[in-house]
Tab-separated table of C-alpha atoms in Angstrom:
chain	number	residue	atom	x	y	z
A	12	MET	CA	0.036	0.290	0.031
A	13	ALA	CA	3.095	2.415	0.230
A	14	LEU	CA	4.142	1.657	-2.948
A	15	ASN	CA	0.901	3.053	-4.071
A	16	GLU	CA	0.956	6.404	-2.667
A	17	LYS	CA	4.655	6.744	-3.486
A	18	SER	CA	3.548	6.091	-6.718
A	19	LYS	CA	0.977	8.628	-6.690
A	20	THR	CA	3.181	11.138	-4.926
A	21	ASN	CA	5.110	11.171	-7.756
A	22	SER	CA	2.327	13.243	-9.941
A	23	GLU	CA	2.165	16.084	-7.332
A	24	THR	CA	6.377	16.658	-7.909
A	25	LEU	CA	8.285	17.700	-10.904
A	26	ILE	CA	9.927	14.559	-11.419
A	27	PRO	CA	8.664	12.600	-14.544
A	28	SER	CA	6.535	9.886	-12.468
A	29	SER	CA	8.465	6.639	-14.480
A	30	THR	CA	6.825	3.395	-14.700
A	31	ASN	CA	8.822	1.843	-12.377
A	32	THR	CA	5.515	-0.393	-11.323
A	33	ILE	CA	6.636	-2.672	-13.432
A	34	THR	CA	10.015	-3.079	-11.168
A	35	ARG	CA	7.609	-3.087	-8.375
A	36	ALA	CA	5.453	-6.266	-9.898
A	37	ARG	CA	7.797	-8.249	-8.636
A	38	PRO	CA	9.595	-6.969	-5.588
A	39	SER	CA	11.370	-10.975	-5.154
A	40	ALA	CA	12.757	-10.753	-8.949
A	41	THR	CA	16.787	-10.242	-8.396
A	42	ASP	CA	17.867	-7.331	-7.277
A	43	GLU	CA	18.596	-8.085	-3.669
A	44	PHE	CA	21.743	-7.040	-3.174
A	45	GLY	CA	21.455	-3.581	-3.922
A	46	ARG	CA	18.810	-3.411	-1.626
A	47	SER	CA	20.504	-4.777	1.330
A	48	THR	CA	24.006	-2.684	0.071
A	49	ALA	CA	21.587	0.647	0.644
A	50	LYS	CA	19.735	-0.843	3.443
A	51	ILE	CA	23.344	-1.191	4.978
A	52	ALA	CA	23.954	2.288	4.006
A	53	VAL	CA	20.724	4.181	4.951
A	54	ALA	CA	20.969	2.743	8.427
A	55	GLN	CA	24.588	3.959	8.226
A	56	LEU	CA	23.628	7.087	7.981
A	57	CYS	CA	20.981	7.187	10.410
A	58	GLU	CA	23.140	6.932	12.942
A	59	ALA	CA	25.196	9.110	11.919
A	60	THR	CA	22.457	11.491	11.833
A	61	GLY	CA	21.890	10.662	15.828
A	62	PHE	CA	19.685	7.412	15.993
A	63	HIS	CA	20.187	4.722	17.736
A	64	ALA	CA	18.205	2.331	16.299
A	65	VAL	CA	16.211	1.742	13.111
A	66	LYS	CA	12.839	-0.381	13.032
A	67	ASP	CA	12.882	-2.551	10.423
A	68	SER	CA	9.892	-1.494	8.422
A	69	ALA	CA	10.957	2.125	8.713
A	70	LEU	CA	14.521	1.058	6.960
A	71	GLU	CA	12.986	-0.528	4.347
A	72	SER	CA	10.819	2.167	3.261
A	73	PHE	CA	13.436	4.246	3.698
A	74	SER	CA	16.194	2.255	1.515
A	75	ASP	CA	13.123	1.349	-1.228
A	76	ILE	CA	12.802	5.283	-1.342
A	77	VAL	CA	16.868	6.281	-1.528
A	78	ILE	CA	16.750	3.833	-4.850
A	79	ARG	CA	14.084	5.497	-6.131
A	80	TYR	CA	15.414	8.843	-5.565
A	81	LEU	CA	18.978	7.385	-7.138
A	82	ILE	CA	17.221	5.864	-10.444
A	83	ASP	CA	15.040	9.244	-10.600
A	84	PHE	CA	18.232	11.651	-10.043
A	85	SER	CA	19.933	9.539	-13.244
A	86	LYS	CA	17.136	9.447	-15.425
A	87	THR	CA	16.380	13.254	-14.819
A	88	ALA	CA	19.892	13.749	-15.580
A	89	LYS	CA	20.203	11.145	-18.857
A	90	PHE	CA	17.422	13.093	-19.930
A	91	TYR	CA	18.563	16.185	-19.743
A	92	SER	CA	21.806	15.090	-22.307
A	93	ASN	CA	19.615	13.360	-24.440
A	94	LEU	CA	18.019	17.105	-25.245
A	95	ALA	CA	21.344	18.072	-26.075
A	96	GLY	CA	21.756	15.634	-28.305
A	97	ARG	CA	24.421	13.271	-26.164
A	98	SER	CA	24.598	9.847	-24.866
A	99	GLN	CA	27.206	10.523	-22.379
A	100	CYS	CA	26.045	12.765	-19.127
A	101	THR	CA	28.639	15.645	-18.220
A	102	VAL	CA	28.311	17.556	-14.776
A	103	PHE	CA	26.079	19.804	-16.086
A	104	ASP	CA	23.335	17.402	-16.811
A	105	LEU	CA	23.831	16.665	-13.625
A	106	LEU	CA	23.733	20.276	-12.037
A	107	ARG	CA	20.055	20.641	-14.068
A	108	ALA	CA	18.464	17.215	-12.628
A	109	TRP	CA	19.829	18.099	-9.446
A	110	GLU	CA	17.569	21.375	-9.447
A	111	ASP	CA	14.996	19.156	-10.665
A	112	LEU	CA	14.905	17.979	-7.854
A	113	GLN	CA	15.538	20.591	-5.689
A	114	ALA	CA	12.927	22.758	-6.765
A	115	PRO	CA	9.678	21.380	-4.719
A	116	LEU	CA	11.694	22.325	-1.978
A	117	GLY	CA	12.182	26.080	-3.299
A	118	PHE	CA	14.990	28.031	-4.621
A	119	SER	CA	18.485	25.698	-4.989
A	120	ASN	CA	21.464	27.693	-4.672
A	121	GLY	CA	22.867	24.963	-7.207
A	122	MET	CA	25.440	22.847	-6.094
A	123	LYS	CA	26.576	24.592	-3.790
A	124	GLU	CA	24.254	23.056	-1.135
A	125	ILE	CA	25.873	19.873	-2.407
A	126	MET	CA	29.364	21.632	-1.789
A	127	ASN	CA	27.956	22.727	2.050
A	128	TYR	CA	27.145	19.535	3.036
A	129	ALA	CA	30.539	17.526	1.578
A	130	GLU	CA	32.679	20.017	3.666
A	131	SER	CA	30.032	20.151	6.970
A	132	MET	CA	29.790	15.760	6.537
A	133	PRO	CA	32.362	13.813	8.644
A	134	GLU	CA	33.919	10.908	6.614
A	135	THR	CA	31.934	8.117	6.558
A	136	PRO	CA	32.941	5.286	4.219
A	137	PHE	CA	30.914	2.335	3.902
A	138	ALA	CA	31.021	-0.294	6.542
A	139	GLN	CA	31.996	-3.409	4.333
A	140	PRO	CA	33.841	-3.331	0.433
A	141	ILE	CA	31.626	-4.927	-1.862
A	142	PRO	CA	32.650	-6.367	-4.934
A	143	ASN	CA	31.501	-5.329	-8.334
A	144	PHE	CA	28.133	-6.161	-9.102
A	145	PRO	CA	25.891	-7.196	-11.094
A	146	VAL	CA	28.483	-9.952	-11.493
A	147	ILE	CA	28.108	-11.379	-15.350
A	148	ARG	CA	28.937	-14.315	-15.198
A	149	GLU	CA	30.083	-16.294	-18.287
A	150	ARG	CA	27.527	-17.753	-20.707
A	151	LYS	CA	28.602	-20.511	-23.371
A	152	ILE	CA	28.554	-19.293	-27.374
A	153	ILE	CA	26.760	-21.469	-29.426
A	154	PRO	CA	28.906	-21.774	-32.728
A	155	SER	CA	27.405	-20.418	-35.545
A	156	PHE	CA	27.170	-22.611	-38.666
A	157	ILE	CA	30.190	-21.336	-40.385
A	158	GLN	CA	32.220	-22.247	-37.487
A	159	MET	CA	30.477	-26.205	-37.209
A	160	GLY	CA	31.291	-26.788	-40.928
A	161	GLU	CA	27.406	-26.779	-41.557
A	162	THR	CA	25.248	-25.600	-44.123
A	163	PRO	CA	22.198	-24.238	-42.648
A	164	PRO	CA	18.851	-26.423	-43.651
A	165	GLY	CA	17.257	-23.642	-45.491
A	166	LYS	CA	17.738	-20.784	-48.010
A	167	HIS	CA	16.308	-18.125	-45.900
A	168	ILE	CA	18.799	-19.160	-42.853
A	169	PRO	CA	22.239	-16.863	-42.897
A	170	ALA	CA	25.423	-18.832	-41.926
A	171	TRP	CA	25.967	-16.397	-39.225
A	172	LEU	CA	23.311	-17.582	-36.799
A	173	PRO	CA	24.028	-20.525	-34.235
A	174	ALA	CA	23.946	-23.342	-35.612
A	175	LEU	CA	20.739	-25.184	-34.957
A	176	PRO	CA	20.837	-28.212	-32.423
A	177	ASP	CA	22.037	-31.810	-33.094
A	178	PRO	CA	18.990	-33.519	-34.217
A	179	HIS	CA	19.408	-36.418	-31.441
A	180	THR	CA	18.688	-33.940	-28.973
A	181	TYR	CA	15.230	-33.252	-29.573
A	182	ILE	CA	14.891	-36.803	-31.126
A	183	HIS	CA	13.829	-39.922	-29.298
A	184	THR	CA	16.545	-42.405	-31.525
A	185	PRO	CA	16.527	-45.754	-30.383
A	186	VAL	CA	19.066	-47.547	-28.878
A	187	TRP	CA	19.480	-51.439	-30.347
A	188	ASP	CA	21.425	-53.624	-28.784
A	189	GLU	CA	23.961	-54.486	-30.762
A	190	ARG	CA	24.408	-58.210	-29.774
A	191	VAL	CA	22.485	-60.611	-31.393
A	192	SER	CA	21.590	-63.245	-28.382
A	193	ASP	CA	20.931	-66.790	-30.072
A	194	PRO	CA	19.401	-68.699	-27.145
A	195	ARG	CA	20.422	-71.886	-28.566
A	196	GLU	CA	23.324	-71.037	-28.553
A	197	ASP	CA	23.618	-70.111	-25.618
A	198	LYS	CA	22.231	-73.811	-24.813
A	199	VAL	CA	25.277	-74.704	-26.381
A	200	GLU	CA	27.892	-72.887	-24.646
A	201	GLN	CA	26.251	-74.208	-21.180
A	202	ALA	CA	26.497	-77.518	-21.951
A	203	ARG	CA	29.974	-77.460	-23.174
A	204	GLN	CA	30.717	-76.100	-19.980
A	205	ARG	CA	29.267	-78.742	-17.841
A	206	ARG	CA	30.599	-80.942	-19.574
A	207	LYS	CA	33.479	-78.976	-18.890
A	208	ALA	CA	33.808	-79.380	-15.822
A	209	GLU	CA	32.387	-82.795	-15.796
A	210	ARG	CA	35.622	-84.163	-17.605
A	211	SER	CA	37.811	-82.207	-15.293
A	212	LEU	CA	36.542	-83.731	-11.904
A	213	LEU	CA	36.373	-87.044	-13.495
A	214	ASN	CA	39.507	-86.874	-14.581
A	215	LEU	CA	41.001	-86.188	-10.980
A	216	GLN	CA	39.326	-88.965	-10.193
A	217	LYS	CA	40.824	-91.343	-12.210
A	218	ARG	CA	44.140	-89.907	-11.272
A	219	LEU	CA	43.807	-90.663	-7.973
A	220	LEU	CA	42.931	-93.948	-8.978
A	221	LEU	CA	45.507	-94.777	-11.254
A	222	CYS	CA	47.453	-93.339	-8.464
A	223	ASN	CA	46.828	-95.347	-5.897
A	224	GLY	CA	46.598	-98.258	-8.471
A	225	ASN	CA	50.247	-97.751	-8.907
A	226	ARG	CA	51.678	-97.430	-5.895
A	227	ASN	CA	49.911	-100.469	-4.678
A	228	ARG	CA	51.485	-102.699	-7.063
A	229	ASN	CA	55.254	-102.404	-6.975
A	230	GLU	CA	55.519	-104.867	-10.690
A	231	SER	CA	56.181	-103.466	-12.731
A	232	THR	CA	53.406	-103.067	-15.142
A	233	GLU	CA	53.288	-102.011	-18.356
A	234	THR	CA	52.228	-98.359	-18.392
A	235	THR	CA	54.195	-95.853	-16.829
A	236	THR	CA	53.000	-94.541	-13.052
A	237	THR	CA	51.337	-91.204	-13.437
A	238	GLY	CA	51.553	-89.420	-10.126
A	239	SER	CA	55.600	-89.125	-10.298
A	240	ASP	CA	55.761	-86.621	-12.573
A	241	PRO	CA	53.266	-83.883	-11.869
A	242	ASP	CA	54.141	-81.617	-14.783
A	243	GLU	CA	53.354	-83.980	-17.183
A	244	ASP	CA	50.712	-82.824	-18.702
A	245	VAL	CA	49.206	-86.391	-20.159
A	246	ALA	CA	49.785	-89.115	-18.839
A	247	PRO	CA	48.787	-92.700	-19.921
A	248	ALA	CA	45.760	-93.932	-17.821
A	249	VAL	CA	45.849	-97.307	-15.638
A	250	LEU	CA	42.713	-98.181	-13.814
A	251	PRO	CA	41.553	-101.188	-13.007
A	252	VAL	CA	38.141	-101.810	-14.820
A	253	LYS	CA	36.807	-104.476	-12.447
A	254	LEU	CA	36.999	-104.452	-8.216
A	255	PRO	CA	35.262	-106.513	-6.961
A	256	ILE	CA	33.247	-105.134	-3.871
A	257	VAL	CA	34.433	-106.151	-0.830
A	258	ASP	CA	32.088	-104.630	1.067
A	259	GLY	CA	28.259	-104.650	0.650
A	260	ASP	CA	28.526	-101.610	2.191
A	261	ARG	CA	31.398	-99.602	0.249
A	262	VAL	CA	30.652	-99.014	-2.854
A	263	SER	CA	33.865	-98.824	-4.794
A	264	VAL	CA	34.278	-94.985	-6.058
A	265	LEU	CA	35.981	-96.739	-9.693
A	266	GLU	CA	32.334	-98.772	-9.981
A	267	ALA	CA	30.280	-96.016	-9.675
A	268	PHE	CA	32.772	-94.210	-11.821
A	269	ALA	CA	33.740	-96.498	-14.309
A	270	PRO	CA	30.751	-96.089	-16.967
A	271	ALA	CA	31.230	-92.480	-16.868
A	272	ILE	CA	35.335	-93.256	-17.400
A	273	GLU	CA	35.090	-95.616	-19.968
A	274	LYS	CA	32.930	-92.855	-22.043
A	275	LEU	CA	35.176	-90.329	-21.220
A	276	GLY	CA	37.599	-92.897	-23.354
A	277	GLY	CA	40.711	-92.393	-21.182
A	278	GLY	CA	41.464	-89.056	-23.110
A	279	GLY	CA	44.592	-88.263	-20.645
A	280	VAL	CA	44.659	-87.928	-17.265
A	281	LEU	CA	44.485	-84.115	-18.193
A	282	CYS	CA	42.850	-82.785	-21.338
A	283	ASP	CA	44.257	-79.724	-21.295
A	284	ASP	CA	41.980	-79.192	-25.085
A	285	ASP	CA	38.731	-80.284	-24.392
A	286	ASP	CA	37.222	-80.426	-27.837
A	287	GLU	CA	40.544	-82.711	-28.663
A	288	ILE	CA	38.767	-85.831	-26.675
A	289	ASP	CA	39.724	-88.514	-29.289
A	290	GLY	CA	42.854	-87.457	-29.851
A	291	GLU	CA	44.452	-89.837	-27.575
A	292	LYS	CA	43.457	-93.111	-26.270
A	293	THR	CA	44.665	-95.476	-23.241
A	294	VAL	CA	45.491	-98.414	-22.592
A	295	ILE	CA	43.288	-99.838	-19.338
A	296	PRO	CA	44.976	-103.107	-18.013
A	297	ALA	CA	42.645	-105.355	-16.601
A	298	ALA	CA	42.482	-105.536	-12.810
A	299	THR	CA	44.408	-108.573	-11.562
A	300	ALA	CA	45.120	-108.514	-8.380
A	301	ARG	CA	44.497	-105.468	-6.421
A	302	PRO	CA	43.904	-104.886	-3.306
A	303	THR	CA	39.862	-102.827	-3.273
A	304	VAL	CA	40.664	-99.477	-2.882
A	305	HIS	CA	38.248	-97.823	-0.527
A	306	PHE	CA	37.354	-94.068	-0.702
A	307	LYS	CA	36.047	-92.093	2.305
A	308	PHE	CA	34.883	-89.171	1.170
A	309	LYS	CA	35.400	-86.109	4.592
A	310	SER	CA	35.566	-82.802	5.436
A	311	GLY	CA	38.575	-81.010	4.421
A	312	LYS	CA	39.238	-79.827	7.771
A	313	LYS	CA	39.352	-83.083	8.922
A	314	PHE	CA	41.681	-83.621	6.283
A	315	ILE	CA	44.543	-81.351	7.142
A	316	GLY	CA	44.201	-82.915	10.435
A	317	GLU	CA	45.427	-85.677	9.513
A	318	SER	CA	48.203	-85.085	6.686
A	319	LEU	CA	50.106	-82.659	9.424
A	320	ASP	CA	50.040	-85.878	11.611
A	321	ASP	CA	51.346	-88.653	8.832
A	322	ARG	CA	53.887	-85.052	7.816
A	323	ASN	CA	55.087	-85.345	11.133
A	324	LYS	CA	55.828	-89.343	11.177
A	325	LYS	CA	57.405	-89.510	7.632
A	326	ARG	CA	60.412	-87.344	7.205
A	327	ASP	CA	59.587	-86.508	3.281
A	328	ALA	CA	60.332	-83.542	1.357
A	329	LEU	CA	57.252	-82.464	0.739
A	330	HIS	CA	56.205	-79.342	-0.275
A	331	THR	CA	53.745	-77.614	0.864
A	332	ILE	CA	49.885	-78.349	-0.168
A	333	PHE	CA	47.446	-75.644	0.617
A	334	LEU	CA	43.860	-77.207	0.073
A	335	VAL	CA	41.577	-74.193	-0.829
A	336	GLY	CA	39.311	-76.599	-2.159
A	337	ARG	CA	38.271	-75.742	-5.517
A	338	GLU	CA	39.058	-77.643	-8.688
A	339	ASP	CA	39.666	-75.083	-10.908
A	340	GLU	CA	43.478	-74.928	-10.987
A	341	ARG	CA	45.568	-78.090	-12.433
A	342	ASP	CA	48.777	-77.925	-10.898
A	343	ASP	CA	47.361	-77.101	-7.841
A	344	LYS	CA	44.851	-80.374	-8.604
A	345	LYS	CA	48.206	-82.231	-9.197
A	346	ARG	CA	49.637	-81.579	-6.363
A	347	ARG	CA	47.545	-82.598	-4.108
A	348	ALA	CA	46.524	-85.666	-5.901
A	349	GLU	CA	49.951	-86.550	-5.773
A	350	TYR	CA	49.961	-85.618	-2.416
A	351	ILE	CA	46.908	-87.381	-1.293
A	352	LEU	CA	48.069	-89.998	-3.258
A	353	ARG	CA	51.101	-90.917	-1.418
A	354	GLN	CA	49.303	-90.431	2.049
A	355	SER	CA	47.426	-93.088	0.928
A	356	MET	CA	50.570	-95.073	0.147
A	357	GLU	CA	51.888	-94.532	3.394
A	358	ASN	CA	49.219	-94.831	5.208
A	359	ARG	CA	47.099	-98.206	3.835
A	360	GLN	CA	44.876	-98.645	6.689
A	361	GLU	CA	42.636	-95.604	6.015
A	362	LEU	CA	42.331	-92.988	3.280
A	363	THR	CA	40.447	-90.451	3.044
A	364	LEU	CA	40.107	-88.462	0.239
A	365	LEU	CA	38.326	-84.707	0.101
B	17	MET	CA	25.061	48.849	-18.750
B	18	ASN	CA	22.642	48.773	-16.445
B	19	GLN	CA	21.889	45.297	-18.460
B	20	ASN	CA	25.057	44.627	-18.859
B	21	GLN	CA	25.978	44.442	-15.415
B	22	PRO	CA	23.345	41.385	-14.312
B	23	GLN	CA	24.499	39.706	-16.497
B	24	SER	CA	28.333	40.379	-16.226
B	25	SER	CA	27.250	39.860	-12.128
B	26	SER	CA	26.023	36.487	-13.033
B	27	SER	CA	28.471	35.837	-15.550
B	28	GLU	CA	31.486	36.096	-12.317
B	29	GLY	CA	28.658	34.265	-10.354
B	30	ARG	CA	28.764	31.858	-12.733
B	31	ALA	CA	32.449	31.896	-13.402
B	32	ASP	CA	32.978	31.685	-10.087
B	33	ASP	CA	29.962	28.993	-9.790
B	34	ASP	CA	31.891	26.732	-12.067
B	35	SER	CA	35.206	27.412	-10.216
B	36	ALA	CA	34.071	26.385	-6.755
B	37	LEU	CA	32.173	23.424	-8.869
B	38	SER	CA	35.991	22.321	-10.229
B	39	ASP	CA	37.032	21.987	-7.239
B	40	PHE	CA	34.736	20.557	-5.514
B	41	LEU	CA	34.960	17.641	-8.356
B	42	ALA	CA	38.489	17.808	-7.563
B	43	SER	CA	37.721	17.452	-3.931
B	44	LEU	CA	35.860	14.657	-4.236
B	45	VAL	CA	38.289	12.144	-5.469
B	46	ASP	CA	39.550	11.807	-2.046
B	47	TYR	CA	35.958	11.495	-0.477
B	48	THR	CA	34.808	8.519	-0.453
B	49	PRO	CA	30.802	9.160	0.286
B	50	THR	CA	28.716	6.795	2.302
B	51	ILE	CA	27.208	5.028	-0.343
B	52	PRO	CA	29.289	2.793	-1.968
B	53	ASP	CA	30.687	3.433	-5.507
B	54	GLU	CA	29.526	0.129	-6.743
B	55	LEU	CA	25.748	0.685	-5.707
B	56	VAL	CA	25.948	4.068	-7.346
B	57	GLU	CA	27.267	2.483	-10.355
B	58	HIS	CA	24.732	-0.276	-10.197
B	59	TYR	CA	21.644	2.130	-10.104
B	60	LEU	CA	23.086	4.086	-12.676
B	61	ALA	CA	23.544	2.071	-15.718
B	62	LYS	CA	20.065	0.935	-14.610
B	63	SER	CA	18.670	3.928	-15.164
B	64	GLY	CA	21.057	4.611	-18.961
B	65	PHE	CA	23.072	7.380	-17.131
B	66	GLN	CA	26.395	6.481	-19.139
B	67	CYS	CA	29.751	7.969	-17.722
B	68	PRO	CA	33.199	6.554	-16.848
B	69	ASP	CA	34.349	10.019	-15.027
B	70	VAL	CA	34.545	8.527	-11.276
B	71	ARG	CA	33.933	12.441	-9.937
B	72	LEU	CA	30.516	12.137	-11.596
B	73	THR	CA	29.273	8.869	-9.519
B	74	ARG	CA	31.142	10.401	-6.191
B	75	LEU	CA	28.707	13.670	-6.910
B	76	VAL	CA	25.296	11.333	-7.466
B	77	ALA	CA	26.703	9.818	-4.368
B	78	VAL	CA	26.650	12.502	-2.129
B	79	ALA	CA	23.910	14.407	-3.483
B	80	THR	CA	21.893	11.578	-2.497
B	81	GLN	CA	24.156	10.786	0.586
B	82	LYS	CA	22.654	14.471	1.499
B	83	PHE	CA	19.070	13.357	0.744
B	84	VAL	CA	18.920	10.787	3.765
B	85	ALA	CA	20.604	12.682	5.502
B	86	GLU	CA	17.996	15.549	5.972
B	87	VAL	CA	15.046	13.276	5.622
B	88	ALA	CA	16.826	11.788	9.012
B	89	GLY	CA	17.442	14.604	10.596
B	90	ASP	CA	13.890	15.928	10.105
B	91	ALA	CA	12.941	12.211	11.613
B	92	LEU	CA	15.033	13.224	14.946
B	93	GLN	CA	13.403	16.105	14.977
B	94	HIS	CA	9.525	14.794	15.082
B	95	CYS	CA	10.948	11.812	16.998
B	96	LYS	CA	12.804	14.336	19.818
B	97	ALA	CA	9.280	16.636	19.515
B	98	ARG	CA	7.654	13.933	20.298
B	99	GLN	CA	9.213	12.653	23.251
B	100	ALA	CA	9.679	16.422	24.347
B	101	THR	CA	5.353	15.996	24.893
B	102	VAL	CA	4.959	13.193	26.544
B	103	PRO	CA	4.018	13.758	30.134
B	104	LYS	CA	6.119	10.897	32.037
B	105	ASP	CA	8.409	10.847	34.950
B	106	LYS	CA	11.437	11.943	35.277
B	107	ARG	CA	12.620	8.780	35.446
B	108	ASP	CA	10.851	7.229	32.695
B	109	ARG	CA	12.184	10.276	30.162
B	110	GLN	CA	15.586	9.785	30.432
B	111	GLN	CA	15.189	6.033	29.784
B	112	LYS	CA	13.492	6.918	26.983
B	113	ASP	CA	15.745	9.974	25.965
B	114	ARG	CA	18.805	7.005	25.176
B	115	ARG	CA	16.110	5.622	22.566
B	116	LEU	CA	16.021	7.436	19.481
B	117	VAL	CA	14.084	4.398	17.149
B	118	LEU	CA	13.064	5.701	14.038
B	119	THR	CA	9.821	4.724	13.466
B	120	MET	CA	7.449	4.494	10.093
B	121	GLU	CA	5.624	7.814	11.490
B	122	ASP	CA	8.220	10.167	12.422
B	123	LEU	CA	9.657	8.477	8.607
B	124	SER	CA	6.751	9.434	7.014
B	125	LYS	CA	6.348	12.517	8.665
B	126	ALA	CA	9.730	13.511	7.600
B	127	LEU	CA	8.911	12.244	3.796
B	128	ARG	CA	5.856	14.377	4.035
B	129	GLU	CA	7.507	17.231	3.129
B	130	TYR	CA	9.418	16.075	0.303
B	131	GLY	CA	6.421	14.730	-2.128
B	132	VAL	CA	6.423	11.252	-1.079
B	133	ASN	CA	2.904	10.025	1.025
B	134	ILE	CA	3.517	7.060	2.911
B	135	ARG	CA	0.720	5.624	4.873
B	136	HIS	CA	1.559	3.157	7.511
B	137	GLN	CA	-0.838	0.308	9.038
B	138	GLU	CA	-1.364	0.663	12.169
B	139	TYR	CA	-2.522	-2.370	13.020
B	140	PHE	CA	-3.741	-5.055	10.719
B	141	ALA	CA	-7.228	-6.013	11.739
B	142	ASP	CA	-9.140	-9.427	10.738
B	143	SER	CA	-12.466	-8.293	9.036
B	144	PRO	CA	-13.744	-5.296	8.146
B	145	SER	CA	-16.453	-5.019	11.390
B	146	THR	CA	-13.337	-5.601	13.237
B	147	GLY	CA	-13.135	-3.447	16.532
B	148	MET	CA	-16.256	-2.023	15.379
B	149	ASP	CA	-19.547	-1.053	18.300
B	150	PRO	CA	-21.665	-3.924	18.220
B	151	ALA	CA	-24.667	-2.271	16.786
B	152	THR	CA	-23.280	-0.564	13.955
B	153	ARG	CA	-22.170	-4.179	12.978
B	154	ASP	CA	-25.463	-5.905	12.401
B	155	GLU	CA	-25.983	-2.761	9.202
């Protein structure tokens, strides 16, 4: 309501009523910094005049009026300079504007009043240093058609205008998945990997059995032992094919695995290339007189304990084997199998396997 | 001659004015007005006042400062006058004299001479009929 009064009062004075209602319609837009600075300056001046305190509403109205005064002063000065045909203002334009403002107050003595005031007032600078405002933000300039190297789409568009945005920014282009997924291929791949896992497990079993069988037989056999040299990639498998079941409640693992092992065709104990399983044939001699090998599957922890005991009893140069429990690493498997078999040889009473 | 004299005197006066003005402008370079230069430049640029000279901006700042000082001084007079007329105990007045507060009332009285009419709302009511007599409210 005070603002409406102010806009009405302008017509009463000789100040040309400017349409400052536009800035008043949106009081919250911008200029916060200028207003706050003006409030501080006005409060300082009031304190210099002799006031101890200033009411908030009074301070805001006062600073508002001071800003209006500034703007009116400068507008009038600019008006006079434009009237003289200039765009830049001089001191004489200010002088005339000053007389304009002071007219309602009576006869003005020109700038002398200001001079007298300046000399009388002690200099009280502003409380805080304020930066140069308004701060100009660096705006990203859109490159023109020429700078982009494009030709504008249309003869009516000159080339020096900013380039149009790329079509992908405003047109929805669907994104296709380039990789073609064949469900049949996926199943084939899955089956292959399963077969590979099965084969590696069976190979391990075979090797264990072989080593055990070779150790049990001190007599020469036609085939060489597999377990002596763990670094050999491929070794012929020696397997007792048929074994009698000694105990009724124990089924030898060999029997259980025999058909699978036979199906494998004994393509080496270790097949590095799974696809070349048909490469080699191994000789599987018939079982003559061999003691039944009973396998007991126990947890790994117990095995560790027993193996340490065994090691302490025999003083063989055995390198430490870390039991991981996984069958992924072939070298670790070899060493492990070797170790297990050696233990089983020495300890014929009980054979434990992982 | 008679016509020339006032002209010459006025021209002389004007020459004095000019010299005084130029001196004043020279002195403005050292003087720092309370209203900061950046603020003044901002509002000058907003209204289209183009001038690279810092002395002119300082001149505008000093003029505005004078305006503020005058209004504040008038408001101070009003404030003191009101305190003088209020009949109170000596002890209370001593206390009140210490607190000179610029209120909207004093400001509106001071600004009226400058052509700015501010009317400050004394209180805010819930409805137009608040505070009226119950007899007249029915109408």
